[in-house]
CSV table of C-alpha atoms in Angstrom, one decimal:
chain,number,residue,atom,x,y,z
C,149,MET,CA,0.0,0.0,0.0
C,150,ALA,CA,1.3,3.4,-0.9
C,151,TYR,CA,1.5,5.7,2.1
C,152,PRO,CA,-0.2,8.1,2.2
C,153,GLN,CA,-2.8,6.8,-0.1
C,154,PRO,CA,-4.0,9.1,-2.9
C,155,SER,CA,-6.6,11.6,-1.8
C,156,ALA,CA,-10.0,11.5,-3.5
C,157,ASP,CA,-10.6,15.1,-2.4
C,158,GLN,CA,-7.5,16.3,-4.3
C,159,TYR,CA,-8.8,14.6,-7.4
C,160,ALA,CA,-12.1,16.5,-7.1
C,161,ILE,CA,-10.4,19.8,-6.3
C,162,ASP,CA,-8.1,19.4,-9.4
C,163,GLY,CA,-11.2,19.0,-11.6
C,164,TYR,CA,-10.8,15.3,-12.3
C,165,LYS,CA,-14.0,13.4,-13.3
C,166,PHE,CA,-12.9,10.3,-11.3
C,167,PHE,CA,-10.7,9.1,-8.5
C,168,ARG,CA,-8.5,6.1,-9.3
C,169,LEU,CA,-7.0,4.0,-6.6
C,170,ASN,CA,-4.2,2.0,-8.2
C,171,THR,CA,-1.9,0.4,-5.6
C,172,LEU,CA,0.0,-2.7,-4.7
C,173,LEU,CA,-1.3,-4.6,-1.7
C,174,ALA,CA,0.9,-4.6,1.4
C,175,SER,CA,-1.2,-6.9,3.5
C,176,PRO,CA,-4.5,-8.7,3.3
C,177,GLY,CA,-5.8,-6.2,5.8
C,178,ASP,CA,-5.3,-3.1,3.8
C,179,ILE,CA,-8.3,-0.7,3.9
C,180,TYR,CA,-8.5,2.3,1.7
C,181,GLU,CA,-10.9,5.2,1.9
C,182,SER,CA,-12.5,7.9,-0.2
C,183,GLY,CA,-13.8,11.1,1.1
C,184,GLN,CA,-15.7,11.8,-2.1
C,185,SER,CA,-19.2,10.7,-2.8
C,186,SER,CA,-19.5,8.6,-5.9
C,187,ASN,CA,-21.8,8.2,-8.9
C,188,GLY,CA,-20.3,4.9,-9.9
C,189,ILE,CA,-17.5,2.5,-8.6
C,190,CYS,CA,-15.9,-0.2,-10.8
C,191,ILE,CA,-12.8,-2.4,-11.0
C,192,GLY,CA,-10.0,-0.6,-12.8
C,193,PRO,CA,-8.3,-1.9,-16.0
C,194,ASP,CA,-5.1,-3.0,-14.3
C,195,SER,CA,-6.4,-4.8,-11.3
C,196,ASP,CA,-5.1,-8.2,-10.2
C,197,ILE,CA,-7.7,-8.3,-7.5
C,198,ALA,CA,-11.0,-9.4,-8.9
C,199,ASN,CA,-13.3,-8.7,-6.0
C,200,VAL,CA,-13.3,-5.5,-4.1
C,201,MET,CA,-15.5,-4.7,-1.1
C,202,VAL,CA,-17.2,-1.3,-0.8
C,203,ALA,CA,-18.6,0.0,2.5
C,204,TYR,CA,-20.7,3.1,2.7
C,205,PHE,CA,-22.8,5.0,5.3
C,206,ASP,CA,-26.3,3.6,5.7
C,207,GLN,CA,-28.1,4.7,8.8
C,208,GLN,CA,-30.6,2.0,8.6
C,209,GLN,CA,-28.0,-0.7,9.2
C,210,PRO,CA,-27.0,-1.8,12.7
C,211,ASN,CA,-23.5,-0.3,12.5
C,212,GLN,CA,-24.7,2.4,10.1
C,213,MET,CA,-22.6,0.7,7.4
C,214,ASN,CA,-23.6,-1.3,4.3
C,215,GLN,CA,-21.3,-3.3,2.1
C,216,ALA,CA,-21.3,-4.4,-1.5
C,217,LYS,CA,-18.8,-6.4,-3.7
C,218,ILE,CA,-17.7,-5.2,-7.1
C,219,SER,CA,-16.0,-7.3,-9.7
C,220,PRO,CA,-15.3,-7.3,-13.4
C,221,SER,CA,-18.8,-8.6,-13.9
C,222,ARG,CA,-20.6,-6.3,-11.5
C,223,SER,CA,-20.2,-2.6,-10.6
C,224,ILE,CA,-22.1,-0.1,-8.5
C,225,VAL,CA,-23.9,2.6,-10.5
C,226,GLY,CA,-25.7,5.3,-8.5
C,227,ARG,CA,-24.8,7.8,-5.8
C,228,LEU,CA,-23.0,6.7,-2.7
C,229,ASP,CA,-22.6,9.4,-0.1
C,230,SER,CA,-19.3,9.6,1.7
C,231,ASN,CA,-21.0,11.5,4.5
C,232,ASN,CA,-17.9,13.2,5.9
C,233,ASP,CA,-19.8,15.0,8.6
C,234,GLY,CA,-21.3,11.7,9.9
C,235,SER,CA,-19.5,9.1,11.9
C,236,TYR,CA,-19.5,5.3,12.0
C,237,LEU,CA,-20.5,3.6,15.3
C,238,PRO,CA,-19.1,2.6,17.7
C,239,SER,CA,-15.7,3.9,16.7
C,240,GLY,CA,-16.9,7.4,15.9
C,241,ARG,CA,-14.7,7.6,12.9
C,242,PRO,CA,-15.7,10.2,10.3
C,243,GLY,CA,-17.8,8.9,7.4
C,244,ARG,CA,-16.0,7.7,4.3
C,245,ILE,CA,-16.4,5.2,1.5
C,246,LEU,CA,-14.2,2.3,2.4
C,247,LEU,CA,-12.5,0.0,-0.1
C,248,TRP,CA,-10.6,-3.3,0.5
C,249,SER,CA,-9.7,-6.5,-1.3
C,250,GLY,CA,-12.4,-9.2,-1.2
C,251,ASP,CA,-9.7,-11.7,-2.4
C,252,THR,CA,-7.4,-13.3,0.1
C,253,TRP,CA,-3.7,-12.3,-0.2
C,254,ASN,CA,-0.8,-13.7,1.8
C,255,PRO,CA,2.5,-11.8,1.3
C,256,ASN,CA,4.3,-14.7,3.0
C,257,PHE,CA,2.9,-17.4,0.7
C,258,GLU,CA,5.4,-20.2,0.1
C,259,PRO,CA,4.8,-21.9,-3.2
C,260,PRO,CA,5.1,-25.6,-3.7
C,261,THR,CA,8.7,-26.6,-4.2
C,262,VAL,CA,10.6,-29.7,-5.3
C,263,SER,CA,13.8,-28.9,-3.5
C,264,ASP,CA,15.4,-26.4,-1.1
C,265,ASN,CA,17.5,-24.9,-3.9
C,266,ASN,CA,15.1,-22.3,-5.3
C,267,PHE,CA,14.9,-18.9,-6.7
C,268,ILE,CA,11.4,-17.6,-5.9
C,269,ILE,CA,9.4,-14.7,-7.3
C,270,LEU,CA,6.1,-13.8,-5.7
C,271,GLU,CA,4.3,-11.0,-7.5
C,272,THR,CA,2.3,-8.7,-5.3
C,273,PRO,CA,-1.3,-8.1,-6.6
C,274,THR,CA,-2.5,-4.7,-7.7
C,275,LEU,CA,-5.7,-3.2,-6.4
C,276,ASP,CA,-7.2,-0.9,-9.1
C,277,VAL,CA,-10.5,0.8,-8.4
C,278,ILE,CA,-12.1,3.8,-10.2
C,279,GLU,CA,-14.7,6.0,-8.5
C,280,TYR,CA,-16.6,8.3,-10.9
C,281,PHE,CA,-17.8,11.7,-9.8
C,282,GLU,CA,-20.2,12.1,-12.7
C,283,GLU,CA,-23.3,10.1,-13.4
C,284,GLN,CA,-22.6,7.0,-15.5
C,285,PRO,CA,-25.3,5.3,-17.5
C,286,SER,CA,-23.6,1.9,-17.0
C,287,LEU,CA,-20.2,0.5,-16.2
C,288,VAL,CA,-18.7,-2.5,-17.9
C,289,PRO,CA,-15.3,-2.8,-16.3
C,290,GLN,CA,-13.3,-5.4,-18.3
C,291,ARG,CA,-9.8,-6.0,-17.1
C,292,ASN,CA,-6.8,-5.9,-19.4
C,293,ASP,CA,-5.0,-9.1,-20.1
C,294,LYS,CA,-1.9,-9.1,-17.9
C,295,THR,CA,1.5,-10.2,-19.0
C,296,TRP,CA,4.3,-11.2,-16.6
C,297,PHE,CA,7.5,-11.2,-18.5
C,298,TYR,CA,10.9,-12.3,-17.1
C,299,GLN,CA,13.7,-11.8,-19.6
C,300,GLN,CA,16.2,-14.0,-17.9
C,301,LEU,CA,15.9,-16.0,-14.8
C,302,LEU,CA,19.1,-17.9,-13.8
C,303,PHE,CA,19.0,-21.2,-12.0
C,304,PRO,CA,20.6,-21.3,-8.6
C,305,ALA,CA,23.8,-23.3,-8.6
C,306,ALA,CA,23.3,-27.0,-8.0
C,307,VAL,CA,23.8,-28.1,-4.4
C,308,SER,CA,25.3,-31.5,-4.3
C,309,THR,CA,22.9,-33.5,-6.5
C,310,THR,CA,20.0,-31.1,-6.1
C,311,PRO,CA,19.4,-29.0,-9.2
C,312,GLY,CA,18.3,-25.4,-9.0
C,313,SER,CA,14.6,-24.4,-9.4
C,314,ILE,CA,12.9,-21.2,-10.5
C,315,ILE,CA,9.5,-20.6,-9.1
C,316,VAL,CA,7.3,-17.8,-10.3
C,317,THR,CA,4.0,-17.1,-8.6
C,318,VAL,CA,1.6,-14.5,-10.1
C,319,PRO,CA,-1.9,-13.4,-9.1
C,320,TYR,CA,-4.7,-15.2,-10.9
C,321,TYR,CA,-7.8,-13.9,-9.1
C,322,GLY,CA,-10.9,-14.3,-11.3
C,323,ARG,CA,-8.9,-15.1,-14.5
C,324,ARG,CA,-10.3,-17.6,-16.9
C,325,PHE,CA,-7.3,-18.3,-19.1
C,326,ALA,CA,-3.5,-18.3,-19.0
C,327,ARG,CA,-0.8,-19.0,-21.5
C,328,ILE,CA,2.7,-19.8,-20.3
C,329,ASN,CA,5.8,-19.7,-22.4
C,330,VAL,CA,9.2,-21.0,-21.2
C,331,PHE,CA,12.2,-20.4,-23.4
C,332,ILE,CA,15.7,-21.6,-23.0
C,333,PRO,CA,17.9,-19.0,-24.7
C,334,GLY,CA,21.3,-19.9,-26.2
C,335,VAL,CA,22.7,-22.3,-28.8
C,336,PHE,CA,23.5,-25.7,-27.7
C,337,GLU,CA,24.7,-28.9,-29.2
C,338,SER,CA,22.5,-30.7,-26.7
C,339,VAL,CA,19.9,-28.5,-25.1
C,340,PRO,CA,19.8,-28.8,-21.3
C,341,PRO,CA,16.5,-30.4,-20.3
C,342,ILE,CA,14.2,-28.8,-17.9
C,343,ASP,CA,11.0,-29.8,-16.0
C,344,VAL,CA,8.0,-27.5,-15.9
C,345,ALA,CA,5.1,-27.7,-13.6
C,346,VAL,CA,2.1,-25.4,-13.2
C,347,TYR,CA,0.1,-25.1,-10.0
C,348,GLY,CA,-3.0,-23.3,-9.0
C,349,THR,CA,-3.6,-22.2,-5.4
C,350,ILE,CA,-6.7,-21.1,-3.6
C,351,LEU,CA,-5.7,-19.1,-0.5
C,352,ASN,CA,-7.6,-19.7,2.7
C,353,LEU,CA,-7.4,-17.8,5.9
C,354,GLY,CA,-5.1,-19.7,8.2
C,355,ASP,CA,-4.4,-19.4,11.9
C,356,GLY,CA,-2.1,-16.5,11.4
C,357,VAL,CA,1.0,-18.5,12.3
C,358,SER,CA,1.3,-21.1,9.7
C,359,ASN,CA,0.8,-20.6,6.0
C,360,PRO,CA,-2.7,-20.6,4.7
C,361,THR,CA,-4.0,-23.9,3.4
C,362,THR,CA,-3.2,-24.3,-0.2
C,363,LEU,CA,-4.7,-26.5,-2.8
C,364,ILE,CA,-2.0,-27.9,-5.0
C,365,THR,CA,-3.2,-29.0,-8.3
C,366,SER,CA,-1.2,-29.9,-11.3
C,367,LEU,CA,-3.0,-28.2,-14.1
C,368,THR,CA,-1.3,-30.1,-16.8
C,369,ASP,CA,0.7,-33.3,-17.2
C,370,ILE,CA,3.9,-31.3,-17.5
C,371,THR,CA,5.5,-32.6,-14.4
C,372,THR,CA,7.8,-34.9,-16.3
C,373,ASP,CA,10.8,-34.1,-18.5
C,374,PHE,CA,10.5,-31.8,-21.4
C,375,ASP,CA,11.9,-33.4,-24.5
C,376,VAL,CA,13.6,-30.6,-26.3
C,377,PRO,CA,14.7,-30.6,-29.9
C,378,VAL,CA,18.4,-30.5,-30.5
C,379,ASN,CA,18.4,-28.1,-33.4
C,380,ALA,CA,16.6,-25.3,-31.7
C,381,GLY,CA,18.5,-22.4,-30.2
C,382,THR,CA,15.4,-21.5,-28.1
C,383,ILE,CA,12.8,-23.9,-27.0
C,384,GLU,CA,9.3,-23.0,-26.2
C,385,SER,CA,6.8,-24.9,-24.2
C,386,THR,CA,3.4,-23.5,-24.1
C,387,PRO,CA,0.8,-25.1,-22.0
C,388,ALA,CA,-2.5,-23.4,-22.0
C,389,ILE,CA,-4.4,-23.1,-18.8
C,390,ASP,CA,-8.1,-22.6,-19.0
C,391,THR,CA,-11.1,-22.7,-16.7
C,392,PRO,CA,-12.7,-26.0,-17.8
C,393,ASN,CA,-9.5,-27.8,-17.4
C,394,GLY,CA,-7.8,-26.1,-14.6
C,395,GLY,CA,-10.5,-24.3,-12.5
C,396,VAL,CA,-10.3,-20.9,-10.9
C,397,PHE,CA,-7.5,-20.0,-8.5
C,398,ASP,CA,-6.1,-17.1,-6.6
C,399,LEU,CA,-2.5,-17.7,-7.6
C,400,LEU,CA,-0.7,-19.4,-10.5
C,401,THR,CA,2.7,-20.9,-9.9
C,402,VAL,CA,5.1,-21.9,-12.6
C,403,LEU,CA,8.0,-24.1,-11.4
C,404,VAL,CA,11.0,-24.7,-13.7
C,405,THR,CA,13.6,-27.2,-12.6
C,406,ALA,CA,16.8,-28.2,-14.3
C,407,HIS,CA,16.4,-31.8,-15.0
C,408,ASP,CA,20.1,-32.6,-14.6
C,409,HIS,CA,22.0,-30.9,-11.9
C,410,THR,CA,25.2,-31.3,-13.9
C,411,ASN,CA,23.7,-29.7,-17.0
C,412,GLN,CA,21.7,-26.7,-16.0
C,413,PRO,CA,20.8,-24.1,-18.7
C,414,PRO,CA,23.7,-21.7,-18.4
C,415,ASN,CA,21.6,-18.7,-19.5
C,416,GLY,CA,18.6,-19.5,-17.4
C,417,VAL,CA,15.2,-19.3,-18.9
C,418,LEU,CA,12.8,-16.7,-20.2
C,419,ILE,CA,9.3,-17.0,-18.8
C,420,ARG,CA,6.2,-15.3,-20.0
C,421,ILE,CA,2.8,-15.7,-18.4
C,422,ILE,CA,-0.3,-14.1,-19.9
C,423,THR,CA,-3.5,-14.1,-17.9
C,424,SER,CA,-6.9,-13.1,-19.2
C,425,ASP,CA,-10.5,-12.8,-18.2
C,426,THR,CA,-11.6,-14.1,-21.6
C,427,PRO,CA,-12.1,-17.8,-21.6
C,428,CYS,CA,-9.8,-19.9,-23.8
C,429,PRO,CA,-11.0,-19.8,-27.4
C,430,PRO,CA,-12.2,-23.2,-28.6
W,174,MET,CA,-56.0,95.1,-16.1
W,175,ALA,CA,-55.7,91.7,-17.3
W,176,SER,CA,-53.3,89.5,-15.2
W,177,ASN,CA,-51.3,86.8,-16.5
W,178,ASN,CA,-52.7,83.7,-15.0
W,179,ARG,CA,-50.9,81.3,-17.2
W,180,LEU,CA,-48.9,78.8,-15.5
W,181,PRO,CA,-45.3,78.8,-16.3
W,182,PRO,CA,-44.2,76.1,-18.8
W,183,PRO,CA,-43.4,72.9,-17.0
W,184,ARG,CA,-39.8,72.5,-16.4
W,185,VAL,CA,-38.0,69.3,-17.4
W,186,TYR,CA,-36.2,68.0,-14.5
W,187,SER,CA,-33.0,66.3,-15.6
W,188,THR,CA,-31.7,63.4,-13.5
W,189,LEU,CA,-28.2,64.1,-14.7
W,190,ASP,CA,-27.5,66.9,-12.3
W,191,ARG,CA,-29.2,65.6,-9.3
W,192,PRO,CA,-28.7,62.4,-7.3
W,193,VAL,CA,-31.5,59.9,-7.7
W,194,GLY,CA,-33.5,59.9,-4.5
W,195,ARG,CA,-34.8,56.8,-2.8
W,196,PRO,CA,-37.7,58.0,-0.8
W,197,ASP,CA,-38.9,54.4,-0.4
W,198,ARG,CA,-36.4,51.8,0.3
W,199,SER,CA,-38.7,49.0,-0.8
W,200,ILE,CA,-38.6,50.3,-4.4
W,201,ALA,CA,-35.4,49.4,-6.3
W,202,SER,CA,-33.7,52.2,-8.0
W,203,ALA,CA,-31.1,52.4,-10.7
W,204,PRO,CA,-27.6,52.8,-9.4
W,205,LYS,CA,-25.3,55.6,-10.4
W,206,PRO,CA,-22.8,54.9,-13.1
W,207,ALA,CA,-19.7,53.5,-11.5
W,208,THR,CA,-16.8,56.0,-11.0
W,209,ASN,CA,-14.3,53.3,-10.4
W,210,GLN,CA,-13.8,50.1,-12.3
W,211,GLY,CA,-15.3,47.0,-10.8
W,212,GLN,CA,-17.7,48.8,-8.5
W,213,SER,CA,-20.8,48.8,-10.6
W,214,GLN,CA,-23.7,46.8,-9.1
W,215,ARG,CA,-24.3,45.5,-12.6
W,216,ARG,CA,-21.0,43.6,-12.5
W,217,SER,CA,-21.2,39.8,-13.1
W,218,ASP,CA,-19.1,37.2,-11.4
W,219,VAL,CA,-18.0,33.7,-12.4
W,220,TYR,CA,-15.9,31.4,-10.3
W,221,THR,CA,-15.6,27.9,-8.9
W,222,TYR,CA,-16.6,27.4,-5.3
W,223,PHE,CA,-15.1,24.6,-3.2
W,224,THR,CA,-17.6,23.6,-0.5
W,225,LYS,CA,-16.7,23.1,3.2
W,226,VAL,CA,-17.7,20.0,5.0
W,227,GLY,CA,-20.4,20.1,7.6
W,228,VAL,CA,-21.0,23.9,7.6
W,229,THR,CA,-23.5,26.2,5.9
W,230,ASP,CA,-21.6,28.9,4.1
W,231,LYS,CA,-22.8,32.2,2.6
W,232,LEU,CA,-22.5,32.0,-1.2
W,233,TYR,CA,-24.0,35.3,-2.1
W,234,ASP,CA,-24.6,38.2,0.2
W,235,GLY,CA,-27.6,39.8,-1.4
W,236,SER,CA,-25.8,43.1,-2.2
W,237,ARG,CA,-27.0,43.4,-5.8
W,238,LEU,CA,-30.3,44.7,-6.9
W,239,TRP,CA,-31.5,41.9,-9.0
W,240,VAL,CA,-29.4,38.9,-9.9
W,241,ARG,CA,-29.7,35.5,-11.6
W,242,ILE,CA,-27.4,32.9,-10.0
W,243,ARG,CA,-26.6,29.7,-11.7
W,244,LEU,CA,-25.0,26.8,-9.8
W,245,THR,CA,-23.6,23.7,-11.4
W,246,LEU,CA,-22.2,20.8,-9.3
W,247,GLU,CA,-19.2,19.2,-10.9
W,248,THR,CA,-18.6,16.3,-8.5
W,249,ALA,CA,-21.0,13.9,-6.8
W,250,GLY,CA,-21.7,16.1,-3.8
W,251,PRO,CA,-24.2,16.0,-2.1
W,252,VAL,CA,-24.6,19.8,-2.0
W,253,ALA,CA,-27.6,21.8,-1.0
W,254,TYR,CA,-28.4,25.4,-1.5
W,255,GLY,CA,-31.1,27.6,-0.1
W,256,LEU,CA,-32.1,30.8,1.7
W,257,LYS,CA,-31.9,29.5,5.2
W,258,SER,CA,-28.7,30.2,7.2
W,259,ASN,CA,-28.5,26.6,8.4
W,260,LEU,CA,-28.9,23.9,5.8
W,261,ILE,CA,-27.4,21.1,7.8
W,262,PRO,CA,-28.1,18.1,7.6
W,263,VAL,CA,-27.6,18.4,3.8
W,264,LEU,CA,-30.1,15.8,3.0
W,265,SER,CA,-32.7,17.1,5.4
W,266,GLY,CA,-34.7,19.1,2.8
W,267,LYS,CA,-33.9,22.5,4.3
W,268,GLY,CA,-32.2,23.3,1.0
W,269,VAL,CA,-32.4,22.1,-2.5
W,270,LEU,CA,-30.0,19.4,-3.7
W,271,LEU,CA,-27.8,20.1,-6.7
W,272,GLU,CA,-27.6,17.4,-9.3
W,273,THR,CA,-24.2,16.7,-10.9
W,274,ASP,CA,-23.7,18.6,-14.2
W,275,GLU,CA,-27.2,20.0,-14.1
W,276,PRO,CA,-27.3,23.8,-13.8
W,277,MET,CA,-29.7,25.2,-11.3
W,278,GLU,CA,-30.9,28.9,-11.6
W,279,ILE,CA,-32.4,31.2,-9.1
W,280,GLU,CA,-33.3,34.9,-9.3
W,281,LEU,CA,-32.8,37.0,-6.2
W,282,SER,CA,-33.6,40.5,-5.3
W,283,LYS,CA,-31.6,42.8,-3.0
W,284,GLY,CA,-31.4,41.4,0.5
W,285,ASP,CA,-31.8,37.7,-0.4
W,286,VAL,CA,-28.8,35.9,0.9
W,287,LEU,CA,-27.9,32.5,-0.7
W,288,TYR,CA,-26.4,29.8,1.4
W,289,ILE,CA,-24.7,26.5,0.5
W,290,ALA,CA,-23.8,23.3,2.4
W,291,ALA,CA,-22.2,20.0,1.7
W,292,ASN,CA,-20.9,16.9,3.5
W,293,ALA,CA,-18.0,16.4,1.1
W,294,VAL,CA,-15.5,18.7,-0.6
W,295,SER,CA,-17.2,19.5,-3.9
W,296,ARG,CA,-16.6,21.8,-6.9
W,297,VAL,CA,-19.5,24.1,-7.8
W,298,LYS,CA,-19.6,26.5,-10.7
W,299,VAL,CA,-21.0,29.8,-9.7
W,300,GLU,CA,-22.3,32.3,-12.2
W,301,ILE,CA,-23.8,35.5,-10.9
W,302,THR,CA,-25.3,37.9,-13.5
W,303,ALA,CA,-27.2,41.1,-12.9
W,304,ILE,CA,-30.5,41.3,-14.5
W,305,PRO,CA,-30.1,44.7,-16.3
W,306,TRP,CA,-33.6,45.0,-17.7
W,307,LEU,CA,-35.1,44.5,-14.2
W,308,GLU,CA,-32.8,47.1,-12.8
W,309,GLN,CA,-33.6,49.5,-15.6
W,310,ILE,CA,-37.4,49.2,-15.2
W,311,SER,CA,-37.0,49.6,-11.4
W,312,GLY,CA,-34.8,52.6,-11.9
W,313,THR,CA,-37.0,54.2,-14.5
W,314,LEU,CA,-40.1,53.8,-12.4
W,315,ASP,CA,-38.3,55.3,-9.5
W,316,SER,CA,-37.1,58.3,-11.6
W,317,LEU,CA,-40.6,58.8,-13.0
W,318,MET,CA,-42.1,58.8,-9.6
W,319,ASN,CA,-39.6,61.3,-8.4
W,320,ASN,CA,-40.3,63.6,-11.3
W,321,VAL,CA,-44.0,63.4,-10.9
W,322,GLN,CA,-43.6,64.1,-7.2
W,323,MET,CA,-41.4,67.1,-7.9
W,324,MET,CA,-43.8,68.5,-10.5
W,325,ALA,CA,-46.7,68.1,-8.2
W,326,THR,CA,-44.8,69.9,-5.4
W,327,SER,CA,-44.0,72.7,-7.8
W,328,ILE,CA,-47.6,73.1,-8.9
W,329,LEU,CA,-48.9,73.2,-5.4
W,330,ASP,CA,-46.2,75.7,-4.4
W,331,ARG,CA,-47.3,78.0,-7.2
W,332,ILE,CA,-50.9,77.7,-6.4
W,333,ALA,CA,-50.1,78.6,-2.8
W,334,GLY,CA,-48.2,81.5,-4.1
W,335,LYS,CA,-44.8,80.5,-2.8
């Protein structure tokens, strides 16, 4: 979370027609606020978080607060008052529109591994919400496809007989389709073999001490060796992950392991992961 | 001996060399031409007003003779305007709510003070324009009444032999 968070009031004073909250999550408990009333709230185009909770002042509710969830398939259209001169009970905090992630996020998530010799990347999800000041006839907030591109990831040096592994975990909240490319750059007489596995994880709230319960699912059969052609300078392996075959997950993990600890790709690998809300074309 | 009982020809009383009187404060009168720039009561005003949270603020002090005030809310508000000095709570109905991007007009005479209140920082376009024809009619009527009154006074004086 960016501190301090952007001020919705400053957007209004500067003559903007909307307030955009575009921030990385720091913790699953981040709560953001808007002091401006809204005529429409929707998911922003670059959001990794698919579900966002919106709380607003409603004096007919027990705690004078009502909540709604917005997602790429559902927005809120209509006026929500921020009610700055009111206060929420029992804390007495001044009235605001509150926003927080409706998806679970664990910054300490440990991906599935095959060894203790790993280079791990865990991408922090982005929360992107747009609050419109003007009336909107309708809001159809489709998210952009997201590309995670890693030009060169080097394998950790083999330890004894344990080869190095590269593990990349990216947010996959609400996505319906992913395409994964793994390249081995370089020219070889015999291309070093690698193993690639793809996992989906649904995060659950744990006891706060141990890691959340994870559901490890192998989305493809690519847990065995890749047979790589000899005559290729770069090799591409492209499994497609789609909802009917893989399901819906919070996080997507790509694990690349050198198959032979004595013959690890010297230039590492290039990994590209594309996630999309659009289901896989037939 | 014949006496000349003819009344003197009526004199035309010019308003250029005498200040325009206001014997009745309830009747609007045309203001004098401004001697300094920017002081005319016919001057218009256009600006953006940023509301304060939780207070009723004075938007227009009622100093001009006749004005038309146009308010346009640029954000979501809610913002209320009215003639009461306390419009809080904003949604109570004491004032009239502004709708986003919909101009609201109101015509006010001298002495009517316009207030505004909001419960969020909001941008409001404010356009205050004098209504010249209304001022002109009021001023002309006032001048006419003054002239008639003076002529009547003069006639009575002459009849009384003063």
